[in-house]
CSV table of C-alpha atoms and ligand atoms in Angstrom, one decimal:
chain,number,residue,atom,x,y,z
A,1,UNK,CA,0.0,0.0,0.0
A,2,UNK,CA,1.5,3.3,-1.2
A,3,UNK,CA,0.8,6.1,1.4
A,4,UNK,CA,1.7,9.7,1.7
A,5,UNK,CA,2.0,11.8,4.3
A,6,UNK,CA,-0.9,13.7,6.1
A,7,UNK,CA,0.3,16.5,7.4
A,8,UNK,CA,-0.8,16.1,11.1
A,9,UNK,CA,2.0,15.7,13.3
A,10,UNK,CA,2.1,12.3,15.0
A,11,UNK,CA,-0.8,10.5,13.0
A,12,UNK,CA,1.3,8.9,10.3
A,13,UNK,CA,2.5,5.9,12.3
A,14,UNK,CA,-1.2,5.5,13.7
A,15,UNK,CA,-2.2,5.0,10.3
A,16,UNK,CA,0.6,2.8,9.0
A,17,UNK,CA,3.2,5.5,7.6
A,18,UNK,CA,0.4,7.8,6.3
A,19,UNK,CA,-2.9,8.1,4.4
A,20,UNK,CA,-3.3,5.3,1.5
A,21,UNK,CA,-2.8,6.9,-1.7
A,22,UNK,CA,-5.6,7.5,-4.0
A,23,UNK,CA,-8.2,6.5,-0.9
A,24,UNK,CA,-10.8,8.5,0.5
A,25,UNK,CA,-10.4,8.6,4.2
A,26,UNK,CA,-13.5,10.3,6.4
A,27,UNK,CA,-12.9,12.4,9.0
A,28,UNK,CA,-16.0,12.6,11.7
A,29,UNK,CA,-16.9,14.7,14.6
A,30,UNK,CA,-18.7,16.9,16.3
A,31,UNK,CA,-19.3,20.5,16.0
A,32,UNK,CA,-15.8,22.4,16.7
A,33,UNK,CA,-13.9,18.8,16.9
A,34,UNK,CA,-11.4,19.9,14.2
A,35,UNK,CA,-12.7,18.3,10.8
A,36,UNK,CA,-11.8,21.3,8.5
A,37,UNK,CA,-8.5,21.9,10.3
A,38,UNK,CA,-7.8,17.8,10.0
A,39,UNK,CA,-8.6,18.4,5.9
A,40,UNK,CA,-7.1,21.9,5.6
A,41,UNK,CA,-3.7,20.1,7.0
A,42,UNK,CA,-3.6,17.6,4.4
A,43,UNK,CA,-4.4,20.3,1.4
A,44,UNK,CA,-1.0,22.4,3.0
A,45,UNK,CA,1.2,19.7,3.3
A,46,UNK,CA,0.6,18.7,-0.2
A,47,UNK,CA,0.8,21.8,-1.6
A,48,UNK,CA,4.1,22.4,0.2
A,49,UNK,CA,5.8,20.1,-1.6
A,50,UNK,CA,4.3,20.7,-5.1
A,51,UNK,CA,0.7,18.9,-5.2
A,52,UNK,CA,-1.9,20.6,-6.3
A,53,UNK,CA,-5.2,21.1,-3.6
A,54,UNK,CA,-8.7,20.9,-4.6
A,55,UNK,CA,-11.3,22.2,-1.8
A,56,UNK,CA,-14.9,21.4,-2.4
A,57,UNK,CA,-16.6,23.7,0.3
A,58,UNK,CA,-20.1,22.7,0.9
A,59,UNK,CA,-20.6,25.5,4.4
A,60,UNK,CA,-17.8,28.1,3.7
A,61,UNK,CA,-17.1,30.5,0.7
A,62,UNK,CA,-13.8,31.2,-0.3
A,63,UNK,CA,-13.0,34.4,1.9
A,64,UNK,CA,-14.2,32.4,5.0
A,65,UNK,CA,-11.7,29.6,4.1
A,66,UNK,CA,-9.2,32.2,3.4
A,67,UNK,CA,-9.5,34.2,7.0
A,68,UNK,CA,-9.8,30.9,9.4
A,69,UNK,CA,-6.7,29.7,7.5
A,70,UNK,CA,-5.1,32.7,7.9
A,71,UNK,CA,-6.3,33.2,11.4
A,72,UNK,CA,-4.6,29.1,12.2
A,73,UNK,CA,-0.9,30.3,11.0
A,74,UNK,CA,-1.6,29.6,7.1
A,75,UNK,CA,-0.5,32.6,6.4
A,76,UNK,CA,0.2,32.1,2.3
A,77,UNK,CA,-2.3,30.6,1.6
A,78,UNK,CA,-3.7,33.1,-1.3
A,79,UNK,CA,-0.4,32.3,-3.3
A,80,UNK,CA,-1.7,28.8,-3.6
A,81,UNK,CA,-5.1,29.8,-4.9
A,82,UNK,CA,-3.5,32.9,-7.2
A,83,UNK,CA,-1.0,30.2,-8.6
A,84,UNK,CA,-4.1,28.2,-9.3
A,85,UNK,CA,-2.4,25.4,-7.1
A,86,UNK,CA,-4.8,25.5,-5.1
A,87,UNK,CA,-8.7,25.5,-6.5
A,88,UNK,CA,-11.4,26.4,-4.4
A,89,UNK,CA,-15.1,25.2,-5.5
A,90,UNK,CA,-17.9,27.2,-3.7
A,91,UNK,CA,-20.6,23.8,-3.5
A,92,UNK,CA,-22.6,25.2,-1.5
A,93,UNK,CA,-26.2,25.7,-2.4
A,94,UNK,CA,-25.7,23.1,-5.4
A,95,UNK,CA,-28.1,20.6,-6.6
A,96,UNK,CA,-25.7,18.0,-5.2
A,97,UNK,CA,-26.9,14.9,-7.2
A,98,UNK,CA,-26.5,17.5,-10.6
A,99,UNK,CA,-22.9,18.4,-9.2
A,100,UNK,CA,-21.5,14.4,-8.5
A,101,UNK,CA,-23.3,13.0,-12.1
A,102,UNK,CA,-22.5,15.5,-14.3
A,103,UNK,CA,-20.0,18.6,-12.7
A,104,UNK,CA,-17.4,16.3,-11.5
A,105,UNK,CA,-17.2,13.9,-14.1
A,106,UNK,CA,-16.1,16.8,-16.2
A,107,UNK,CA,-14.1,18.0,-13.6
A,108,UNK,CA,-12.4,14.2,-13.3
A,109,UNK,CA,-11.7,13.9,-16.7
A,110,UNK,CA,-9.4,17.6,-16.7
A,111,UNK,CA,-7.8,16.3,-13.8
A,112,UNK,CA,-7.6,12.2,-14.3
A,113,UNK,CA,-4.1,10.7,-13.6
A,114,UNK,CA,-2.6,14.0,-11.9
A,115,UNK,CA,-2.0,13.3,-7.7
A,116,UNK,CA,-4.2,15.9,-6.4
A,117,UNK,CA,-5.4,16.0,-2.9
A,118,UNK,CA,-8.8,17.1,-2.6
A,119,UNK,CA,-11.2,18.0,0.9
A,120,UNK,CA,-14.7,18.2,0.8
A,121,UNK,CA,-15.5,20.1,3.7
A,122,UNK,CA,-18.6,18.6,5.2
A,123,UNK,CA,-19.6,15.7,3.1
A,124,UNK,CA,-23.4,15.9,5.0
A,125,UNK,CA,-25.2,17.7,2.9
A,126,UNK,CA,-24.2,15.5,-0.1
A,127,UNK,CA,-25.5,12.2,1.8
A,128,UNK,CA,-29.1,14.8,2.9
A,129,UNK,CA,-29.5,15.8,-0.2
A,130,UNK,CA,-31.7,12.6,-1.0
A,131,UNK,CA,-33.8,10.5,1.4
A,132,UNK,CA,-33.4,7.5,-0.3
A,133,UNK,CA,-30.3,5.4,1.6
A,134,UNK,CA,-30.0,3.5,-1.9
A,135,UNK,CA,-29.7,6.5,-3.8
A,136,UNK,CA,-27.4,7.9,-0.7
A,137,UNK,CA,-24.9,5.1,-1.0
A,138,UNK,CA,-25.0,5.3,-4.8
A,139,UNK,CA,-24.0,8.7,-5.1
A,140,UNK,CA,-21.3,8.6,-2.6
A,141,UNK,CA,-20.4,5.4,-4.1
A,142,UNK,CA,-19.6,7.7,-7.8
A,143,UNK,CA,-18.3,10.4,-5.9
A,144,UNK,CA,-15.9,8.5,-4.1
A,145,UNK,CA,-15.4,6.5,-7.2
A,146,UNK,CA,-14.8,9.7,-9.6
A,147,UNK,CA,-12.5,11.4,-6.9
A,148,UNK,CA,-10.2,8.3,-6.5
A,149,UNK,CA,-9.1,8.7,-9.9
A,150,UNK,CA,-7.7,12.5,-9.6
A,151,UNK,CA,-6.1,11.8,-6.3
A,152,UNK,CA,-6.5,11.2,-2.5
A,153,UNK,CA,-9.6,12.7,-0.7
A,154,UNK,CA,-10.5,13.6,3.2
A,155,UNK,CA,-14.1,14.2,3.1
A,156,UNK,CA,-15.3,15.6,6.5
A,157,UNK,CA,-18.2,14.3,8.3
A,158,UNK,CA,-20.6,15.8,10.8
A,159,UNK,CA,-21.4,13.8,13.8
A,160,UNK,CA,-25.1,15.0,15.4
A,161,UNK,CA,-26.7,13.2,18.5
A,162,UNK,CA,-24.7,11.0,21.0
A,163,UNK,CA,-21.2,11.3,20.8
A,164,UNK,CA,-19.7,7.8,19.4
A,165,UNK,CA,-22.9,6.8,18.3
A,166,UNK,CA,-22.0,6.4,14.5
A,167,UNK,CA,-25.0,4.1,13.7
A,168,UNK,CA,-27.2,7.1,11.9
A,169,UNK,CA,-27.5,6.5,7.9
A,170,UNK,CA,-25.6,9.4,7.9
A,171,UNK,CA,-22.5,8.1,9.0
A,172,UNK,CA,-22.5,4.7,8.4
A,173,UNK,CA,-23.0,4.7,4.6
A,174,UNK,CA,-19.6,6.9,4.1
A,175,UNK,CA,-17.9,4.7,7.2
A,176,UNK,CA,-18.4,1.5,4.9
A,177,UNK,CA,-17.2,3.3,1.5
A,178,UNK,CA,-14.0,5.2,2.8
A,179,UNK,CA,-11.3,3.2,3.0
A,180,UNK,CA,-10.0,4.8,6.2
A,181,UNK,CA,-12.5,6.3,9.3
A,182,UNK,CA,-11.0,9.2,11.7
A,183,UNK,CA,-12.7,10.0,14.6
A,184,UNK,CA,-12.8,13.2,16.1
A,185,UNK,CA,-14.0,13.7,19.8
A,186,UNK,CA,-14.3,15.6,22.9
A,187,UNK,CA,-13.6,14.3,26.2
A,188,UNK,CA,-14.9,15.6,29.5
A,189,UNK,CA,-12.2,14.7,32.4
A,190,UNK,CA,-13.8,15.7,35.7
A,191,UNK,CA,-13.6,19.2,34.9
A,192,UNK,CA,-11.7,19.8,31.5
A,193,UNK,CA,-12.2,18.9,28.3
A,194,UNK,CA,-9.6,17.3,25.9
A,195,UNK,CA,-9.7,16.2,22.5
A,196,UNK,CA,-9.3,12.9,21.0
A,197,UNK,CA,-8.8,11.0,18.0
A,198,UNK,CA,-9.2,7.4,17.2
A,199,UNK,CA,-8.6,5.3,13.4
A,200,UNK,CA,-11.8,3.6,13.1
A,201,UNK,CA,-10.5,1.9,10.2
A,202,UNK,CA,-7.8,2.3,7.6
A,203,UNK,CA,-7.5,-0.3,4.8
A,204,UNK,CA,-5.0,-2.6,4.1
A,205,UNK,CA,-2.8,-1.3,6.8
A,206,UNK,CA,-1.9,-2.4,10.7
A,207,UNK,CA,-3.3,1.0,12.0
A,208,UNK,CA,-3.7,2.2,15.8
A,209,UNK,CA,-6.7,0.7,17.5
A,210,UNK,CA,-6.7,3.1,20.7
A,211,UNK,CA,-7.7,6.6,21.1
A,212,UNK,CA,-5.1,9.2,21.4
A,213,UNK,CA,-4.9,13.1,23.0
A,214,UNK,CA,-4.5,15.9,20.5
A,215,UNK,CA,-3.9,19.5,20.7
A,216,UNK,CA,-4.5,22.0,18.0
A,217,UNK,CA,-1.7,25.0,18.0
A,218,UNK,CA,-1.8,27.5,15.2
A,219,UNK,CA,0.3,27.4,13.0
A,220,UNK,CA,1.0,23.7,13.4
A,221,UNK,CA,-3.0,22.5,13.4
A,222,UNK,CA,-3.7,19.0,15.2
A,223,UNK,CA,-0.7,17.3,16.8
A,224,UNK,CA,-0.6,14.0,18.3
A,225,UNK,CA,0.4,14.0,21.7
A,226,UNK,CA,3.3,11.7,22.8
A,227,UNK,CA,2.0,8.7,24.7
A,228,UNK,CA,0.1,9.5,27.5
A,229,UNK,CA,1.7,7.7,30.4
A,230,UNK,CA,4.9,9.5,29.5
A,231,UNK,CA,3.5,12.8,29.8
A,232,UNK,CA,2.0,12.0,33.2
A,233,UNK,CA,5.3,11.1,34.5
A,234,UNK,CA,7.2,14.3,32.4
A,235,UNK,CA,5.7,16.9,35.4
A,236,UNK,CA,8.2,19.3,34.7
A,237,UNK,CA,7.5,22.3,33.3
A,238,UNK,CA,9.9,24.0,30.3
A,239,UNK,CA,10.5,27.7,30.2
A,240,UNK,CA,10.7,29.9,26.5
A,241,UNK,CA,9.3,26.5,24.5
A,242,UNK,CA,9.2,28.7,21.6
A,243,UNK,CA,13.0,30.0,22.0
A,244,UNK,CA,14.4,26.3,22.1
A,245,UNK,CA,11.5,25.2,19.4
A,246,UNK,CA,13.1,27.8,17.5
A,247,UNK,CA,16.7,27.2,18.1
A,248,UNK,CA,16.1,23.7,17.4
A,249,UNK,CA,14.7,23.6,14.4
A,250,UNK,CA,17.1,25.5,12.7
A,251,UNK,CA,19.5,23.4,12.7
A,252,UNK,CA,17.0,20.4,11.8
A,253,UNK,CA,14.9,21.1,9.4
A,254,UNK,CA,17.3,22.0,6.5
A,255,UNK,CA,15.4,19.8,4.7
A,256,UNK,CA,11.7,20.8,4.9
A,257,UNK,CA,10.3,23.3,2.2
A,258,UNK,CA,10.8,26.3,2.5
A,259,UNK,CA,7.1,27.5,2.9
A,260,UNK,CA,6.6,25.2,5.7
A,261,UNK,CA,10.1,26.5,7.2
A,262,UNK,CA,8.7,29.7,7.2
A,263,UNK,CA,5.2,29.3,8.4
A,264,UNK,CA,6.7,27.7,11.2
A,265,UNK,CA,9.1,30.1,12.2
A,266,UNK,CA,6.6,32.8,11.8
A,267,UNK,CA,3.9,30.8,14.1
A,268,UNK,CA,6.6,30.7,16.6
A,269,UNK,CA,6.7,34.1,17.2
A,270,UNK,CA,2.8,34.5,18.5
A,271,UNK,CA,3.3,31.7,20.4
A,272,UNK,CA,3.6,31.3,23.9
A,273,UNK,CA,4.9,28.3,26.6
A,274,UNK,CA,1.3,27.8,27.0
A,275,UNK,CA,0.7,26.8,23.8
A,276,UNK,CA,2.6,24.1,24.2
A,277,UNK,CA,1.6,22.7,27.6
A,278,UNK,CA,2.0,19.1,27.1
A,279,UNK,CA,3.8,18.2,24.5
A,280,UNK,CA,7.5,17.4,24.5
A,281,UNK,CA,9.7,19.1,22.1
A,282,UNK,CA,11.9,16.4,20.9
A,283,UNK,CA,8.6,14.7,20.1
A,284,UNK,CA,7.4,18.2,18.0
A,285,UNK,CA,10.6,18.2,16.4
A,286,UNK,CA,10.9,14.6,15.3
A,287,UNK,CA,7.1,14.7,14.2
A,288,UNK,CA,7.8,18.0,11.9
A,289,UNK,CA,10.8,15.7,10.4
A,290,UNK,CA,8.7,12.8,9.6
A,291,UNK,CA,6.0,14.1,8.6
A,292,UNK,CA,8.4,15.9,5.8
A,293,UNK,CA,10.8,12.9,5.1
A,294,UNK,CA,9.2,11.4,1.9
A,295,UNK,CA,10.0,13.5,-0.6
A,296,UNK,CA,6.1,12.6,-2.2
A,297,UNK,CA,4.8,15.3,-4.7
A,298,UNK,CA,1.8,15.7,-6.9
A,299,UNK,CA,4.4,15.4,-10.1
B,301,LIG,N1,-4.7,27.3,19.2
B,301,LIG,C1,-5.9,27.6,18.6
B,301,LIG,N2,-6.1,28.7,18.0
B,301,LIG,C2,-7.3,29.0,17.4
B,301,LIG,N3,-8.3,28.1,17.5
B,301,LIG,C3,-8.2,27.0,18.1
B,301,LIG,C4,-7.0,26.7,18.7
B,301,LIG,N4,-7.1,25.5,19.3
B,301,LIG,C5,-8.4,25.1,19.1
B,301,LIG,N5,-9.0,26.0,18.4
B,301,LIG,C6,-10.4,25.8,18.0
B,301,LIG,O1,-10.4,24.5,17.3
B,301,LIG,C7,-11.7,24.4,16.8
B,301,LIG,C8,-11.6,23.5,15.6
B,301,LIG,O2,-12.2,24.0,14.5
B,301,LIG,P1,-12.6,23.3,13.1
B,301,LIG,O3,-13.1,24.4,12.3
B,301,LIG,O4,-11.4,22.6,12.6
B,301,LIG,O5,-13.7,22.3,13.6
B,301,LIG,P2,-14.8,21.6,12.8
B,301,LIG,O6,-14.9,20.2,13.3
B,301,LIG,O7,-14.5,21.8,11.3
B,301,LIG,O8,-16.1,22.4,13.2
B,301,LIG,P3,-17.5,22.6,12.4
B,301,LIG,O9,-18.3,21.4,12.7
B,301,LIG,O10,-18.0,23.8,13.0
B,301,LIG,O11,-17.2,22.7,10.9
B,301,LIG,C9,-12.2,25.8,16.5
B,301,LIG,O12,-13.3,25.9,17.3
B,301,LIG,C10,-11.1,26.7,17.0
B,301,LIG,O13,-11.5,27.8,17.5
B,302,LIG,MG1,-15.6,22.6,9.7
């Protein structure tokens, strides 16, 4: 299985070395859980080391994506879209069945063979757009089908009701088509709330099969925390994590593109020790490196 590299710190061995090529993983949660930041991730990393991005926006327009980007540390992300590397499509409002059986396939066949990764950012009001669960599962089943063949998808997934309770139509129909499931959730701890993820599924590959802390820090998005029983024992607490973030990525990451480099360096500078409660540096560092060691590219 040929996989490429997601762009969220510390997922990539949960999932086997990365996200299948050419698959369509699903990302689900709740409101606020971290779905377009997951799917926005996966576009930047691509496109920082020369594949193109394709975002299929079914809730925001294109200045909404552009500010909440901004707003998480992407700061460049207008040069993607000016150099048409990145292509935003504004689906919302769509007659959706019209848009997967005859815009796409057009769409598909401009774009068929090239290594694009692509977001469609929720997937929900595809799947509502008909009542029928037959005619639900077929036209995911095309969609998915269709965008397989230009590249490797996240399609985001809202998750209503009971947390964990994934048994609605709504879910399970694009759970049993995606070749991977990511779960996004919240959970309450006495009083605070943390966020977890957990691979539901992930074809072909040995992937993680417990659930695992994140954090989301601008600039950087979700990051894997290191295991948790060695954070509980590391009660020390690091002064100026920024400083020594900074001081130690310079001489590490030589290697990484330069528009990451730079995003990086320039998140650094609005961020604070508390920002980074929790999560070891050598961990950060090594998980930046990883997550940039294949040199994979939409080419
Ligand atoms: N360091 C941070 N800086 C800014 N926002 C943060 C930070 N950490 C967490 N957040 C919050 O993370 C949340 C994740 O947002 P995101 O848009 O990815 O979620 P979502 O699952 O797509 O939500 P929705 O269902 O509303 O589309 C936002 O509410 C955002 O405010
Ligand atoms: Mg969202």
């Amino acid at each position: 299985m040929e996989k490429i590299k997601s762009g969220v710190i510390g997922i990539n061995s949960l999932l086997d070395g990365g996200v299948n090529r050419n698959s369509v993983t699903t990302v689900i949660g709740a409101a606020g859980s971290g779905k377009t930041t997951f799917a926005t991730q996966f576009l930047r990393r691509g496109l920082e080391t020369g594949y193109d991005g394709l975002f299929i926006s079914l809730d925001e327009n294109r200045e909404q994506l552009i500010t909440e980007a901004k707003e998480m540390g992407w700061y460049n992300i207008e040069d993607y879209m000016d150099a048409e590397s990145l292509i935003f499509i504004d689906a919302n409002g769509k007659n959706f069945s019209e848009f997967v059986r005859e815009e796409m396939p057009n769409f598909v066949d401009e774009w068929e063979g090239s290594n694009t990764r692509i977001v469609i950012d929720p997937l929900t009001p595809i799947i509502w757009a008909n009542e029928n669960r037959y005619t639900q599962r077929e036209l995911l089943m095309l969609l998915f089908k269709e965008i397989k063949k230009i590249g490797t998808s996240i399609c985001t997934l809202e998750e209503h009701g009971i947390t964990g309770d994934l048994s609605g139509q709504e879910t399970f129909i694009p759970m049993y088509l995606a070749d991977s499931v990511v779960h996004l959730r919240f959970v309450r701890n006495n009083s605070t709330t943390q966020r977890e993820l957990e691979i539901l599924k992930c074809r072909n590959s040995k992937h993680s099969n417990r659930s695992h802390y994140f954090r989301i820090i601008r600039g950087f998005g979700i990051i894997i925390e290191s295991n948790p029983d060695s954070r509980s024992k590391n009660k020390k607490t690091t002064k100026n994590i920024p400083k020594i973030l900074k001081a130690n990525l310079e001489d590490r990451l030589e290697g990484i593109p330069k528009a990451a480099k730079e995003r990086i360096h320039k998140s650094l500078e609005r961020l604070t020790d508390k920002d980074f409660e929790k999560i070891d540096i050598s961990y950060l560092v090594e998980g930046i490196l990883e997550d940039y060691s294949e040199e994979d590219s939409g080419s």
